[in-house]
């Protein structure tokens, strides 16, 4: 590669790594899978090795990531908290061992004693103890400066999750000792906490590490106290020199002082034993009650450790072996096309169930035909599968060497598997679509979309009922919903209980039918915003629907708007404008809208007040409100001319933080966005 090209790629890599670092360490919202991040970092390292003249002091390869946040007091670590060099192969582990031996000048045949520990996937912290009493603690931050999170650390382990952060040490600790370790959430606690967040209408955390980091970096320690964080110790430092001969002795003292140390830690003689430990742990990692992403290998003899010292960023006496993302081989049983609400056919791959990242997986979806062709995936193939980000099942690649000749390429059906209508892939399109306007699969999806709470809010109308209506030929479009005879509702509600929607299952059929009719009646008076969203126009989500409603003010003006008029709407680009125009010009769609109006549906423009504290403002809601639901709060803000957004950015004017507000509140504080609590919010609504 030419030098100019290399320089451009290096710049690009650094930018992507910095953005990912910021998202991970400061916002606690990762944007890259670990493996992808490591790949970028390795690529950058390779470029810099080849073109040393391109290395700069601020390159991500030259420093520890994770700038400390300005929300907390800074703490300067007495000794920097280094991070670890990463290796991923046996060869690299052997190289590490060879370097240690070379630097120490060990004779051939003398094995190095190592301590091996699971690499815990949490947040590194340092705790300072004076005369055995907890005196303060901080996050790693950028390795030199950390964040003072003393108040939060004091309540780690308070729920009896494990021993947590001891307030006073047992035994006879030195007058000052700095204890380092990992704050983390056990998987079981993480799942319980996410369930609670979802119930409260909050975003769940992506993984235990983010949950632990988000919780420890709360401004209100009471929030931290309610969550079952744990602390596991793995290092101790004493000013003036270590009183221990080996790392193992140190771990024993830590346990004796009352810290939790990892029961999986082991002593190994030579790198061979390290490899065996690594293999055992890699197999068992998903059985452990906490997340691990590798193992850490440390030279046990502390004298040797001092002699080995550290390079600018990593110690030479330790290394982390990172597990590769887990992949398993399995055989594809069947590929089929699933039809969604918009008529798009998605290839679904069913394979023999395999255990991946701790769960059984038997199905993955591919984006579209191109991905399937590019990856060369055939029905009957043996394939490697994994869970992207250890979550979403994904087919990585086929294993062509295991083909028998019986494998067949999957062809998209010419006819929709649900309604039999023609399936087409238009020129320039990536996807196949069912052209059946009355396709039951599309129709059921569209009806559910139409009836959902944030659209026309027809309470009690879920997938089972919608499918029942479509199956009986009662409903061909939204407007038909308002003409379903009472007896049909009654019949649908008398079906065996397990087939009904859960909410309706407990009532008598007649009562349920009455409720449904009443819900439909209520849905007739709605807002233009909800109505436009309910129609399911491609590209028109809730936010765009709100903007369109505000802009056009009434339905007729919207239906007749040409592309130019649509382009004049804030946030509407050429693609959306052309999709909307295509939709409103389709005679079938116009007929449905007319029939909805004829059925008595009245989409009213919302009165938007041009003045007041919310007019023209972008507001983010986070945490639970006690006086109203989140949907109601949103409606109140929008009625006052405000826009509600899901994420905090520099463009946010106001954040309303309720109970247990999490990362959004932190982000607002870090960006200096105005934050109000529920009481103040209610007062502003009254203004
Ligand atoms: S030792 C210089 N031991 O890995 C020694 N670190 O990449 C560094 N980590 O910031 C710390 N488990 O967050 C050590 N058993 C373990 C660890 C561990 C996880 C993390 C820690 C550190 C990062 C270094």
PDB file of N, CA, C and O and ligand atoms in Angstrom, residues 81-86 117-125 140 181-182 234-235 265 293 296 298 314-315 317-318 320, ligand 1:
ATOM      1  N   UNK A  81      -2.674   2.552  36.722  1.00  0.00           N
ATOM      2  CA  UNK A  81      -3.362   1.277  36.522  1.00  0.00           C
ATOM      3  C   UNK A  81      -3.190   0.906  35.056  1.00  0.00           C
ATOM      4  O   UNK A  81      -3.858   1.450  34.190  1.00  0.00           O
ATOM      5  N   UNK A  82      -2.265  -0.012  34.818  1.00  0.00           N
ATOM      6  CA  UNK A  82      -1.963  -0.385  33.438  1.00  0.00           C
ATOM      7  C   UNK A  82      -3.038  -1.321  32.892  1.00  0.00           C
ATOM      8  O   UNK A  82      -3.799  -1.911  33.643  1.00  0.00           O
ATOM      9  N   UNK A  83      -3.064  -1.412  31.585  1.00  0.00           N
ATOM     10  CA  UNK A  83      -3.938  -2.451  31.034  1.00  0.00           C
ATOM     11  C   UNK A  83      -3.042  -3.594  30.550  1.00  0.00           C
ATOM     12  O   UNK A  83      -1.830  -3.567  30.769  1.00  0.00           O
ATOM     13  N   UNK A  84      -3.626  -4.591  29.935  1.00  0.00           N
ATOM     14  CA  UNK A  84      -2.859  -5.788  29.591  1.00  0.00           C
ATOM     15  C   UNK A  84      -2.718  -5.957  28.090  1.00  0.00           C
ATOM     16  O   UNK A  84      -3.660  -5.680  27.351  1.00  0.00           O
ATOM     17  N   UNK A  85      -1.578  -6.437  27.663  1.00  0.00           N
ATOM     18  CA  UNK A  85      -1.430  -6.813  26.258  1.00  0.00           C
ATOM     19  C   UNK A  85      -2.321  -8.018  25.988  1.00  0.00           C
ATOM     20  O   UNK A  85      -2.524  -8.847  26.866  1.00  0.00           O
ATOM     21  N   UNK A  86      -2.861  -8.079  24.771  1.00  0.00           N
ATOM     22  CA  UNK A  86      -3.766  -9.161  24.415  1.00  0.00           C
ATOM     23  C   UNK A  86      -3.098 -10.160  23.508  1.00  0.00           C
ATOM     24  O   UNK A  86      -2.441  -9.765  22.567  1.00  0.00           O
ATOM     25  N   UNK A 117      -5.658 -16.534  36.084  1.00  0.00           N
ATOM     26  CA  UNK A 117      -6.935 -16.089  36.646  1.00  0.00           C
ATOM     27  C   UNK A 117      -7.918 -15.863  35.509  1.00  0.00           C
ATOM     28  O   UNK A 117      -7.511 -15.446  34.427  1.00  0.00           O
ATOM     29  N   UNK A 118      -9.203 -16.114  35.734  1.00  0.00           N
ATOM     30  CA  UNK A 118     -10.179 -15.741  34.707  1.00  0.00           C
ATOM     31  C   UNK A 118     -10.121 -14.230  34.506  1.00  0.00           C
ATOM     32  O   UNK A 118      -9.912 -13.484  35.466  1.00  0.00           O
ATOM     33  N   UNK A 119     -10.259 -13.786  33.268  1.00  0.00           N
ATOM     34  CA  UNK A 119     -10.302 -12.345  33.012  1.00  0.00           C
ATOM     35  C   UNK A 119     -11.750 -11.914  33.170  1.00  0.00           C
ATOM     36  O   UNK A 119     -12.611 -12.266  32.364  1.00  0.00           O
ATOM     37  N   UNK A 120     -12.010 -11.201  34.218  1.00  0.00           N
ATOM     38  CA  UNK A 120     -13.382 -10.825  34.557  1.00  0.00           C
ATOM     39  C   UNK A 120     -13.809  -9.651  33.690  1.00  0.00           C
ATOM     40  O   UNK A 120     -13.049  -8.712  33.479  1.00  0.00           O
ATOM     41  N   UNK A 121     -15.038  -9.721  33.194  1.00  0.00           N
ATOM     42  CA  UNK A 121     -15.498  -8.669  32.310  1.00  0.00           C
ATOM     43  C   UNK A 121     -16.363  -7.688  33.092  1.00  0.00           C
ATOM     44  O   UNK A 121     -17.578  -7.724  33.073  1.00  0.00           O
ATOM     45  N   UNK A 122     -15.690  -6.817  33.811  1.00  0.00           N
ATOM     46  CA  UNK A 122     -16.403  -5.823  34.608  1.00  0.00           C
ATOM     47  C   UNK A 122     -15.693  -4.497  34.489  1.00  0.00           C
ATOM     48  O   UNK A 122     -15.271  -4.114  33.398  1.00  0.00           O
ATOM     49  N   UNK A 123     -15.532  -3.819  35.610  1.00  0.00           N
ATOM     50  CA  UNK A 123     -14.927  -2.498  35.610  1.00  0.00           C
ATOM     51  C   UNK A 123     -13.813  -2.497  36.661  1.00  0.00           C
ATOM     52  O   UNK A 123     -14.049  -2.852  37.809  1.00  0.00           O
ATOM     53  N   UNK A 124     -12.586  -2.132  36.231  1.00  0.00           N
ATOM     54  CA  UNK A 124     -11.464  -2.159  37.172  1.00  0.00           C
ATOM     55  C   UNK A 124     -11.543  -0.965  38.119  1.00  0.00           C
ATOM     56  O   UNK A 124     -11.806   0.155  37.694  1.00  0.00           O
ATOM     57  N   UNK A 125     -11.331  -1.213  39.393  1.00  0.00           N
ATOM     58  CA  UNK A 125     -11.325  -0.119  40.366  1.00  0.00           C
ATOM     59  C   UNK A 125     -10.156  -0.281  41.329  1.00  0.00           C
ATOM     60  O   UNK A 125      -9.556  -1.351  41.435  1.00  0.00           O
ATOM     61  N   UNK A 140     -10.635   3.095  36.986  1.00  0.00           N
ATOM     62  CA  UNK A 140      -9.327   3.166  36.363  1.00  0.00           C
ATOM     63  C   UNK A 140      -9.167   4.447  35.547  1.00  0.00           C
ATOM     64  O   UNK A 140      -8.088   5.010  35.465  1.00  0.00           O
ATOM     65  N   UNK A 181      -9.195  -4.504  41.758  1.00  0.00           N
ATOM     66  CA  UNK A 181     -10.010  -5.646  41.363  1.00  0.00           C
ATOM     67  C   UNK A 181     -11.122  -5.191  40.459  1.00  0.00           C
ATOM     68  O   UNK A 181     -11.099  -4.077  39.942  1.00  0.00           O
ATOM     69  N   UNK A 182     -12.060  -6.072  40.273  1.00  0.00           N
ATOM     70  CA  UNK A 182     -13.103  -5.837  39.287  1.00  0.00           C
ATOM     71  C   UNK A 182     -14.458  -5.729  39.971  1.00  0.00           C
ATOM     72  O   UNK A 182     -14.804  -6.565  40.792  1.00  0.00           O
ATOM     73  N   UNK A 234      -7.924  -8.721  42.802  1.00  0.00           N
ATOM     74  CA  UNK A 234      -6.833  -9.484  42.185  1.00  0.00           C
ATOM     75  C   UNK A 234      -5.463  -8.837  42.323  1.00  0.00           C
ATOM     76  O   UNK A 234      -4.481  -9.385  41.856  1.00  0.00           O
ATOM     77  N   UNK A 235      -5.390  -7.659  42.910  1.00  0.00           N
ATOM     78  CA  UNK A 235      -4.087  -7.012  43.074  1.00  0.00           C
ATOM     79  C   UNK A 235      -4.054  -6.232  44.382  1.00  0.00           C
ATOM     80  O   UNK A 235      -5.086  -5.739  44.843  1.00  0.00           O
ATOM     81  N   UNK A 265      -8.756 -19.164  40.418  1.00  0.00           N
ATOM     82  CA  UNK A 265      -7.337 -18.844  40.241  1.00  0.00           C
ATOM     83  C   UNK A 265      -6.485 -20.092  40.495  1.00  0.00           C
ATOM     84  O   UNK A 265      -6.793 -20.883  41.381  1.00  0.00           O
ATOM     85  N   UNK A 293     -13.921 -12.952  29.623  1.00  0.00           N
ATOM     86  CA  UNK A 293     -13.634 -12.877  28.196  1.00  0.00           C
ATOM     87  C   UNK A 293     -12.247 -13.401  27.875  1.00  0.00           C
ATOM     88  O   UNK A 293     -11.740 -13.201  26.791  1.00  0.00           O
ATOM     89  N   UNK A 296      -6.071 -14.266  32.460  1.00  0.00           N
ATOM     90  CA  UNK A 296      -4.914 -13.404  32.665  1.00  0.00           C
ATOM     91  C   UNK A 296      -3.785 -14.278  33.206  1.00  0.00           C
ATOM     92  O   UNK A 296      -4.009 -15.100  34.098  1.00  0.00           O
ATOM     93  N   UNK A 298      -0.054 -14.249  34.930  1.00  0.00           N
ATOM     94  CA  UNK A 298       0.841 -13.349  35.656  1.00  0.00           C
ATOM     95  C   UNK A 298       2.052 -14.114  36.180  1.00  0.00           C
ATOM     96  O   UNK A 298       1.887 -15.216  36.720  1.00  0.00           O
ATOM     97  N   UNK A 314       1.732  -1.557  28.796  1.00  0.00           N
ATOM     98  CA  UNK A 314       1.484  -2.883  29.352  1.00  0.00           C
ATOM     99  C   UNK A 314       2.633  -3.352  30.228  1.00  0.00           C
ATOM    100  O   UNK A 314       3.795  -3.073  29.921  1.00  0.00           O
ATOM    101  N   UNK A 315       2.319  -4.111  31.277  1.00  0.00           N
ATOM    102  CA  UNK A 315       3.395  -4.746  32.036  1.00  0.00           C
ATOM    103  C   UNK A 315       4.014  -5.859  31.190  1.00  0.00           C
ATOM    104  O   UNK A 315       3.333  -6.432  30.340  1.00  0.00           O
ATOM    105  N   UNK A 317       5.183  -8.494  32.668  1.00  0.00           N
ATOM    106  CA  UNK A 317       5.059  -9.695  33.489  1.00  0.00           C
ATOM    107  C   UNK A 317       3.671 -10.331  33.412  1.00  0.00           C
ATOM    108  O   UNK A 317       3.387 -11.304  34.107  1.00  0.00           O
ATOM    109  N   UNK A 318       2.804  -9.751  32.623  1.00  0.00           N
ATOM    110  CA  UNK A 318       1.451 -10.326  32.530  1.00  0.00           C
ATOM    111  C   UNK A 318       0.918 -10.161  31.124  1.00  0.00           C
ATOM    112  O   UNK A 318       1.354  -9.282  30.382  1.00  0.00           O
ATOM    113  N   UNK A 320      -2.963 -10.965  28.717  1.00  0.00           N
ATOM    114  CA  UNK A 320      -4.329 -11.501  28.695  1.00  0.00           C
ATOM    115  C   UNK A 320      -4.495 -12.356  27.459  1.00  0.00           C
ATOM    116  O   UNK A 320      -4.125 -11.949  26.362  1.00  0.00           O
TER     117      UNK A 320
HETATM  118  S1  LIG B   1      -4.580  -7.592  36.442  1.00  0.00           S
HETATM  119  C1  LIG B   1      -1.432  -4.757  34.857  1.00  0.00           C
HETATM  120  N1  LIG B   1      -6.332  -9.515  36.653  1.00  0.00           N
HETATM  121  O1  LIG B   1      -8.337  -6.473  32.491  1.00  0.00           O
HETATM  122  C2  LIG B   1      -2.372  -5.680  35.504  1.00  0.00           C
HETATM  123  N2  LIG B   1      -6.873  -7.634  35.325  1.00  0.00           N
HETATM  124  O2  LIG B   1      -6.651  -5.261  30.317  1.00  0.00           O
HETATM  125  C3  LIG B   1      -3.774  -5.409  35.106  1.00  0.00           C
HETATM  126  N3  LIG B   1      -9.118  -7.742  34.358  1.00  0.00           N
HETATM  127  O3  LIG B   1      -8.134  -3.190  33.637  1.00  0.00           O
HETATM  128  C4  LIG B   1      -4.777  -5.922  35.996  1.00  0.00           C
HETATM  129  N4  LIG B   1      -9.678  -9.683  35.202  1.00  0.00           N
HETATM  130  O4  LIG B   1     -10.229  -4.541  34.178  1.00  0.00           O
HETATM  131  C5  LIG B   1      -6.056  -8.313  36.113  1.00  0.00           C
HETATM  132  N5  LIG B   1      -7.798 -11.292  36.951  1.00  0.00           N
HETATM  133  C6  LIG B   1      -7.516 -10.095  36.423  1.00  0.00           C
HETATM  134  C7  LIG B   1      -8.428  -9.407  35.617  1.00  0.00           C
HETATM  135  C8  LIG B   1      -8.072  -8.177  35.081  1.00  0.00           C
HETATM  136  C9  LIG B   1     -10.066  -8.665  34.450  1.00  0.00           C
HETATM  137  C10 LIG B   1      -9.243  -6.513  33.552  1.00  0.00           C
HETATM  138  C11 LIG B   1      -9.037  -5.267  34.326  1.00  0.00           C
HETATM  139  C12 LIG B   1      -7.921  -4.542  33.651  1.00  0.00           C
HETATM  140  C13 LIG B   1      -7.954  -5.146  32.297  1.00  0.00           C
HETATM  141  C14 LIG B   1      -6.584  -5.096  31.683  1.00  0.00           C
END
